[in-house]
PDB file of C-alpha atoms in Angstrom:
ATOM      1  CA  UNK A   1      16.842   8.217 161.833  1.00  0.00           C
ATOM      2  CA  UNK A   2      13.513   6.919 160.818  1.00  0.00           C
ATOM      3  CA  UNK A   3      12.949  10.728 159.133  1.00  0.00           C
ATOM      4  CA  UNK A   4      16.229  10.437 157.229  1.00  0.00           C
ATOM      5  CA  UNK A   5      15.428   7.271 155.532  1.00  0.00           C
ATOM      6  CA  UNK A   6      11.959   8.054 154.602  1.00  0.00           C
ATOM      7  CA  UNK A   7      13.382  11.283 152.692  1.00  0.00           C
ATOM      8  CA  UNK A   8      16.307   9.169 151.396  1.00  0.00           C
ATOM      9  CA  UNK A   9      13.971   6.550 150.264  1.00  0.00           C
ATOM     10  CA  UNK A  10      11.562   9.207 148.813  1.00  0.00           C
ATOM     11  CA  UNK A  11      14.497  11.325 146.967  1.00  0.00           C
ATOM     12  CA  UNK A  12      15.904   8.083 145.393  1.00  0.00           C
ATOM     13  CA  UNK A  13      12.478   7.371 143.911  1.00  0.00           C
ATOM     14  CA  UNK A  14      12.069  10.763 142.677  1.00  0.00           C
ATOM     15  CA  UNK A  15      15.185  10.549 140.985  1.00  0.00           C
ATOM     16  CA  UNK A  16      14.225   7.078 139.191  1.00  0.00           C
ATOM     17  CA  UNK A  17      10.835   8.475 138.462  1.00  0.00           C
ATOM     18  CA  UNK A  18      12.535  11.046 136.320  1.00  0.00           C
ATOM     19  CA  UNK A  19      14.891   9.098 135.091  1.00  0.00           C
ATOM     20  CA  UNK A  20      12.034   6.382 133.427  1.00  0.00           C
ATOM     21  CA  UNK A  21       9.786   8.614 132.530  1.00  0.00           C
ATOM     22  CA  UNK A  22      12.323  11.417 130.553  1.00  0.00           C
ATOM     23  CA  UNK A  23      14.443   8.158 129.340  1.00  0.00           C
ATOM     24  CA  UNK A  24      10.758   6.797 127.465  1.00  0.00           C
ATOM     25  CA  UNK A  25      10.287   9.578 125.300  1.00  0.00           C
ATOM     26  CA  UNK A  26      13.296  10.462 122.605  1.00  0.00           C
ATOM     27  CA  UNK A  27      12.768  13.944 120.846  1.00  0.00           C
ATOM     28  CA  UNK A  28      15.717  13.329 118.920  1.00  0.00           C
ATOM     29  CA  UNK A  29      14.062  10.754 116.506  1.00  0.00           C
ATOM     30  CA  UNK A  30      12.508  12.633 113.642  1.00  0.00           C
ATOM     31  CA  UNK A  31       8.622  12.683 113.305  1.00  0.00           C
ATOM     32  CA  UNK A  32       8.523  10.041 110.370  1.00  0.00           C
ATOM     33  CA  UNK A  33       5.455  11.951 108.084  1.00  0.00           C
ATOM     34  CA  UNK A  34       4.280  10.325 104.740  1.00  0.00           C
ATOM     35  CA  UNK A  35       3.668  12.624 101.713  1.00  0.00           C
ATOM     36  CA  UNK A  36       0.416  11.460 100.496  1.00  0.00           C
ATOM     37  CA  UNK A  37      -2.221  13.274 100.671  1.00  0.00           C
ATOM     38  CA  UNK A  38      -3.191  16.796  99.016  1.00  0.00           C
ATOM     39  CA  UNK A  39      -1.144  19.657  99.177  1.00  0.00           C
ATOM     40  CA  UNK A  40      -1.779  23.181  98.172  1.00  0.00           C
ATOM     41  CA  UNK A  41       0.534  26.040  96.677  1.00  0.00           C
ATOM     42  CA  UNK A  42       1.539  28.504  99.645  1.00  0.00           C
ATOM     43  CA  UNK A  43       4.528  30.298  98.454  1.00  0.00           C
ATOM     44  CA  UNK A  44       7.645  30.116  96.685  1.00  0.00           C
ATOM     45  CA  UNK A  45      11.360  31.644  96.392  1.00  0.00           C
ATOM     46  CA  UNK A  46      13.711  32.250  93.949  1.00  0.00           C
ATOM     47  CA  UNK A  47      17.588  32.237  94.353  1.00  0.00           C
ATOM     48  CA  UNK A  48      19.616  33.390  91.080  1.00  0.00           C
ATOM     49  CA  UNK A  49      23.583  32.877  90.965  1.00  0.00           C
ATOM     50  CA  UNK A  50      25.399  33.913  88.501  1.00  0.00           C
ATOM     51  CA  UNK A  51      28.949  33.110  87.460  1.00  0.00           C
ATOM     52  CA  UNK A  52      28.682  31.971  91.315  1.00  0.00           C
ATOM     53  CA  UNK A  53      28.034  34.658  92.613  1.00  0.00           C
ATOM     54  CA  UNK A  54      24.636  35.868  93.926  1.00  0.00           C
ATOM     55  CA  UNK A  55      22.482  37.823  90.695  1.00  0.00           C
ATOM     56  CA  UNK A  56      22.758  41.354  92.991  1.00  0.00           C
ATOM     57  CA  UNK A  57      26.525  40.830  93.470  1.00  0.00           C
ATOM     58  CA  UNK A  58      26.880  40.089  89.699  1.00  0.00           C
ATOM     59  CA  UNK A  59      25.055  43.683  88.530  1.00  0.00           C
ATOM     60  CA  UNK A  60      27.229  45.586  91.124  1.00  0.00           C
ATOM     61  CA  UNK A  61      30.419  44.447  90.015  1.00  0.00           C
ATOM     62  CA  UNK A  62      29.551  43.480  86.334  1.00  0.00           C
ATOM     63  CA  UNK A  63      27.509  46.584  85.732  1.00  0.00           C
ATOM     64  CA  UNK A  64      28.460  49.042  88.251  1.00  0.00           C
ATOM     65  CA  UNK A  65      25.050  49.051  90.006  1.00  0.00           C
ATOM     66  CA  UNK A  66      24.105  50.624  92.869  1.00  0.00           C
ATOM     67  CA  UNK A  67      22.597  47.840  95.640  1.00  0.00           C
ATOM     68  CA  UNK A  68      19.373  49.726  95.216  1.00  0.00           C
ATOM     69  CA  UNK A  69      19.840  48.821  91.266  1.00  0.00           C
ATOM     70  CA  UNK A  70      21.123  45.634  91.533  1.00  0.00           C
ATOM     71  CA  UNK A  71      18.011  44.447  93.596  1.00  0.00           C
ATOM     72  CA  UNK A  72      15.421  46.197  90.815  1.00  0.00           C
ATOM     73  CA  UNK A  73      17.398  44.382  88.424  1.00  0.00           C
ATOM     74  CA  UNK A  74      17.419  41.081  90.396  1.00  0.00           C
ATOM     75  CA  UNK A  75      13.950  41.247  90.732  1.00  0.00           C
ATOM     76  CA  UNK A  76      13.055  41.980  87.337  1.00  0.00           C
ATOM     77  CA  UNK A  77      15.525  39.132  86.125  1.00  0.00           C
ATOM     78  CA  UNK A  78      13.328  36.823  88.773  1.00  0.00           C
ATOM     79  CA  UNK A  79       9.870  38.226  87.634  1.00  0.00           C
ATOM     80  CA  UNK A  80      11.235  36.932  83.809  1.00  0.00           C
ATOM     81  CA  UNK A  81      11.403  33.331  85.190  1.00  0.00           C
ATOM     82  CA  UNK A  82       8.014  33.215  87.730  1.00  0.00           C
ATOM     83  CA  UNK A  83       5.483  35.436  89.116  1.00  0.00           C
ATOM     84  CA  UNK A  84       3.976  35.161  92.289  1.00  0.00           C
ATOM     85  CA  UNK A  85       0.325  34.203  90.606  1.00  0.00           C
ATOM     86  CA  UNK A  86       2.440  31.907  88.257  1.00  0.00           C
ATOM     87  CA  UNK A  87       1.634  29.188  91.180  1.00  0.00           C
ATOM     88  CA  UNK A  88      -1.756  29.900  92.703  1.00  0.00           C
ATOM     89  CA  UNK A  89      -4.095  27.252  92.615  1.00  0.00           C
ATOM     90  CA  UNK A  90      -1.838  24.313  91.988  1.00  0.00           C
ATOM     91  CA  UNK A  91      -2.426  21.145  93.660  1.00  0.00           C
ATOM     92  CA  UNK A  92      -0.709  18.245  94.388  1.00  0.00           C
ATOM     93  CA  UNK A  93      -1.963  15.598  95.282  1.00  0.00           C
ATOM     94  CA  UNK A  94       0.230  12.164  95.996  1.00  0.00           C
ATOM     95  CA  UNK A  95      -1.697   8.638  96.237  1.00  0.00           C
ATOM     96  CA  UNK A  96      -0.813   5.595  98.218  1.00  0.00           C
ATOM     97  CA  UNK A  97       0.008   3.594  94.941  1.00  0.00           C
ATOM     98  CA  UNK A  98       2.899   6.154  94.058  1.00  0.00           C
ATOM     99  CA  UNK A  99       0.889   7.962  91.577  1.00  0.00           C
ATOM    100  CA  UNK A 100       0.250  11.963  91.434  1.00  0.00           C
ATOM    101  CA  UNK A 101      -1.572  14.682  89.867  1.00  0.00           C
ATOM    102  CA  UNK A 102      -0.623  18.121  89.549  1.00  0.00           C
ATOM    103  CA  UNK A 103      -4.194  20.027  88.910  1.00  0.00           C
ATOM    104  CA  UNK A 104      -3.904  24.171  88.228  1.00  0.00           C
ATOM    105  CA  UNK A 105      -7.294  25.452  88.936  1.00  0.00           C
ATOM    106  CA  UNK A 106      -8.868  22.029  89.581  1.00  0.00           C
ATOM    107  CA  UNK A 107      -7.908  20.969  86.376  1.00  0.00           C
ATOM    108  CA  UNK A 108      -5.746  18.106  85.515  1.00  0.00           C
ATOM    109  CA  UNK A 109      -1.798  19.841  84.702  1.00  0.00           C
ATOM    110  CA  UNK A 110       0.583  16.628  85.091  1.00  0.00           C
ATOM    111  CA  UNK A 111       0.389  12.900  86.047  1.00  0.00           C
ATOM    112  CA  UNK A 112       2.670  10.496  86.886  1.00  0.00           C
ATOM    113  CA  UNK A 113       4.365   8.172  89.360  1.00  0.00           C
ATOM    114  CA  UNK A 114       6.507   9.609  92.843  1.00  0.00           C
ATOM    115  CA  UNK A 115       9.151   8.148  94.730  1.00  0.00           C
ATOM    116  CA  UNK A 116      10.117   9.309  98.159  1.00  0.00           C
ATOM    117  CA  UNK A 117      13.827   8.133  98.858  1.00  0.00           C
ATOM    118  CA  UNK A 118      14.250   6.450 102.646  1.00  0.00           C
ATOM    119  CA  UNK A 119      15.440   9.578 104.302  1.00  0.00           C
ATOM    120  CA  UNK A 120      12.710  11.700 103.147  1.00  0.00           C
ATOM    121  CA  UNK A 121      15.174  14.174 101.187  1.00  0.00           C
ATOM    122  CA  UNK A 122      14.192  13.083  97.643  1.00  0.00           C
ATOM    123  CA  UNK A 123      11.311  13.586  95.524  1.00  0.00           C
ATOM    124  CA  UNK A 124      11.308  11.954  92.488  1.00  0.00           C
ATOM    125  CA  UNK A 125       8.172  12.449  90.355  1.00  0.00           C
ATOM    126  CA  UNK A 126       8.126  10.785  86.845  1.00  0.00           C
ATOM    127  CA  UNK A 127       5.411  11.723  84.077  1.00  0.00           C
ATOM    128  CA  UNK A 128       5.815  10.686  80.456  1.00  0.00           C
ATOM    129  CA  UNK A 129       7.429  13.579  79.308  1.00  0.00           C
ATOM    130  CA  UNK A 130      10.189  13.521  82.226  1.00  0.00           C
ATOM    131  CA  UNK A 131      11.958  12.616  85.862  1.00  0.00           C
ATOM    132  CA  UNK A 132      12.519  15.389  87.457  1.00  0.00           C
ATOM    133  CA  UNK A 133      14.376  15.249  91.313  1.00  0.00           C
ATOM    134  CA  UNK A 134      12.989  17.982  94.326  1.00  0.00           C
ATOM    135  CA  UNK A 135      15.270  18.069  97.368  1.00  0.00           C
ATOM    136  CA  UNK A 136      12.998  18.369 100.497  1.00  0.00           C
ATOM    137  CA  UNK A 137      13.559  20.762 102.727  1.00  0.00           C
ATOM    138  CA  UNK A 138      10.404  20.384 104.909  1.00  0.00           C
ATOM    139  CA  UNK A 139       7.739  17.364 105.131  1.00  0.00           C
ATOM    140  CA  UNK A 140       5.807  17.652 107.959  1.00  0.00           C
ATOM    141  CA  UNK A 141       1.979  17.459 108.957  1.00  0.00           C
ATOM    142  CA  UNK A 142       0.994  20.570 107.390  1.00  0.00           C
ATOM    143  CA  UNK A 143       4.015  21.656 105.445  1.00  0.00           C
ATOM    144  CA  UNK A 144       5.905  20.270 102.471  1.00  0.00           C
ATOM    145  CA  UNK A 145       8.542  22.311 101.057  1.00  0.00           C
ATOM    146  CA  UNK A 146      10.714  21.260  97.663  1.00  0.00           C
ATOM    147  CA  UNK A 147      13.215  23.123  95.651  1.00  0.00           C
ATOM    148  CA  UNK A 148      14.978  21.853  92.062  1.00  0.00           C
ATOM    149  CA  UNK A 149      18.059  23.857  90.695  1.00  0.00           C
ATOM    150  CA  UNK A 150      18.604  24.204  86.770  1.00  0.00           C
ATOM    151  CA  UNK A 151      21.879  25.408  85.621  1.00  0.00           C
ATOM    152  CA  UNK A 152      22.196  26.740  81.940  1.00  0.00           C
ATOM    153  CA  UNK A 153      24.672  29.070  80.309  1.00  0.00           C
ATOM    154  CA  UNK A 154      23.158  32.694  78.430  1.00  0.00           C
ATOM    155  CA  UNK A 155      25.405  35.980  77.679  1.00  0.00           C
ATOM    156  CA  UNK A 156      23.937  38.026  80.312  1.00  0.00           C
ATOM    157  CA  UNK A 157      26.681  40.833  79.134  1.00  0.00           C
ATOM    158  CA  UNK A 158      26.710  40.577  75.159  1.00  0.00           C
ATOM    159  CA  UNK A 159      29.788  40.283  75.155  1.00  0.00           C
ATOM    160  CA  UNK A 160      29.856  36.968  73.420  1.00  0.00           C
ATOM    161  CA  UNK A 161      30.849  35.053  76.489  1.00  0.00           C
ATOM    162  CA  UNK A 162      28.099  33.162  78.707  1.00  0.00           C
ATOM    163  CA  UNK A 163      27.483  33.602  81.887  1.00  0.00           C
ATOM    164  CA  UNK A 164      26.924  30.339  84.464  1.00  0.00           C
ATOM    165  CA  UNK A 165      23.160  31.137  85.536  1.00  0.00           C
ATOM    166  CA  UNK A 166      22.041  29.218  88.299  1.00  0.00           C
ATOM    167  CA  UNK A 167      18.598  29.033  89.666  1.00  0.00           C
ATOM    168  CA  UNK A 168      16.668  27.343  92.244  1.00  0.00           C
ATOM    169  CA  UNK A 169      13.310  27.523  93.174  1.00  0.00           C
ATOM    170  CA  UNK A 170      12.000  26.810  96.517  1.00  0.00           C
ATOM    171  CA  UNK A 171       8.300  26.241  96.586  1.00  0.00           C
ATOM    172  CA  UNK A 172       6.175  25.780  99.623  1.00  0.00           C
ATOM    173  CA  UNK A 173       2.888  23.673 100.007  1.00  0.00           C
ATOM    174  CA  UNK A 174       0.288  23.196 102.617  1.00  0.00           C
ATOM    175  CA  UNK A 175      -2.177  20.910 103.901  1.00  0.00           C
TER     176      UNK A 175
END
């Protein structure tokens, strides 16, 4: 009997054991990680919709493309708007004041102030020229990733009717 409580009394406080020390630690609460600091260009995407519909769709149905075609020509269409080089050596770096720079090269591109919104989805950085908004897709230690979309119309076809052009660029930085 004596045996039988011991490895009662030793289960039960096995089971509490676990149950403090897995209840002290919650992985569901997001690592909270602040912006500032200095981040450096890593890479960047481009997505292209047009007329909503995805730029390779649009050349296969609106041209008659092959897929082979329609990617050369989505790829040419996205080498028009950026390159990869169009983003090496830019810099951002974000102060504790809310100010930034953008350097290119080490030398000074844009300045301004940033806002982060509460949830950390939101950059807003203002310079005197404009206030531009960057959804974030990824802020963490050593990774911040932001993407913008522009919409504008343009007669892709020529035939006097513009197309709905949608782009957004995603664009990766690191610390």
């Amino acid at each position: 009997m004596k045996n039988s409580l011991l490895k009662f009394s030793f289960a039960i406080f096995a089971i509490l054991s676990l149950t403090f020390f897995t209840s002290c630690e919650n992985d569901d609460d997001p690592e909270v990680v602040s912006i500032e600091g200095t981040w450096d260009y890593d890479e960047f995407d481009l997505e292209i919709s047009i007329n909503n519909m995805s730029d390779v769709d649009f050349f296969i149905q609106e041209f008659g493309a092959t897929p082979a075609q329609a990617t050369a020509a989505s790829q040419s269409l996205k080498d028009g708007f950026f390159e990869s080089d169009d983003f090496e050596g830019t810099r951002f770096i974000f102060a504790s004041n809310g100010s930034y720079e953008i350097r290119v090269d080490d030398q000074l591109d844009e300045s301004g102030t940033y806002l982060v919104n509460a949830d950390n989805t939101i950059l807003t950085l203002s310079s005197d020229s404009e206030s531009i908004d960057f959804e974030i897709a990824e802020l963490s230690r050593n990774r911040l990733t932001i993407s913008v979309e522009e919409r504008f119309e343009f007669d892709l076809t020529d035939d006097d009717i513009d197309e709905l052009l949608e782009l957004k660029i995603i664009i990766s930085f690191i610390r």
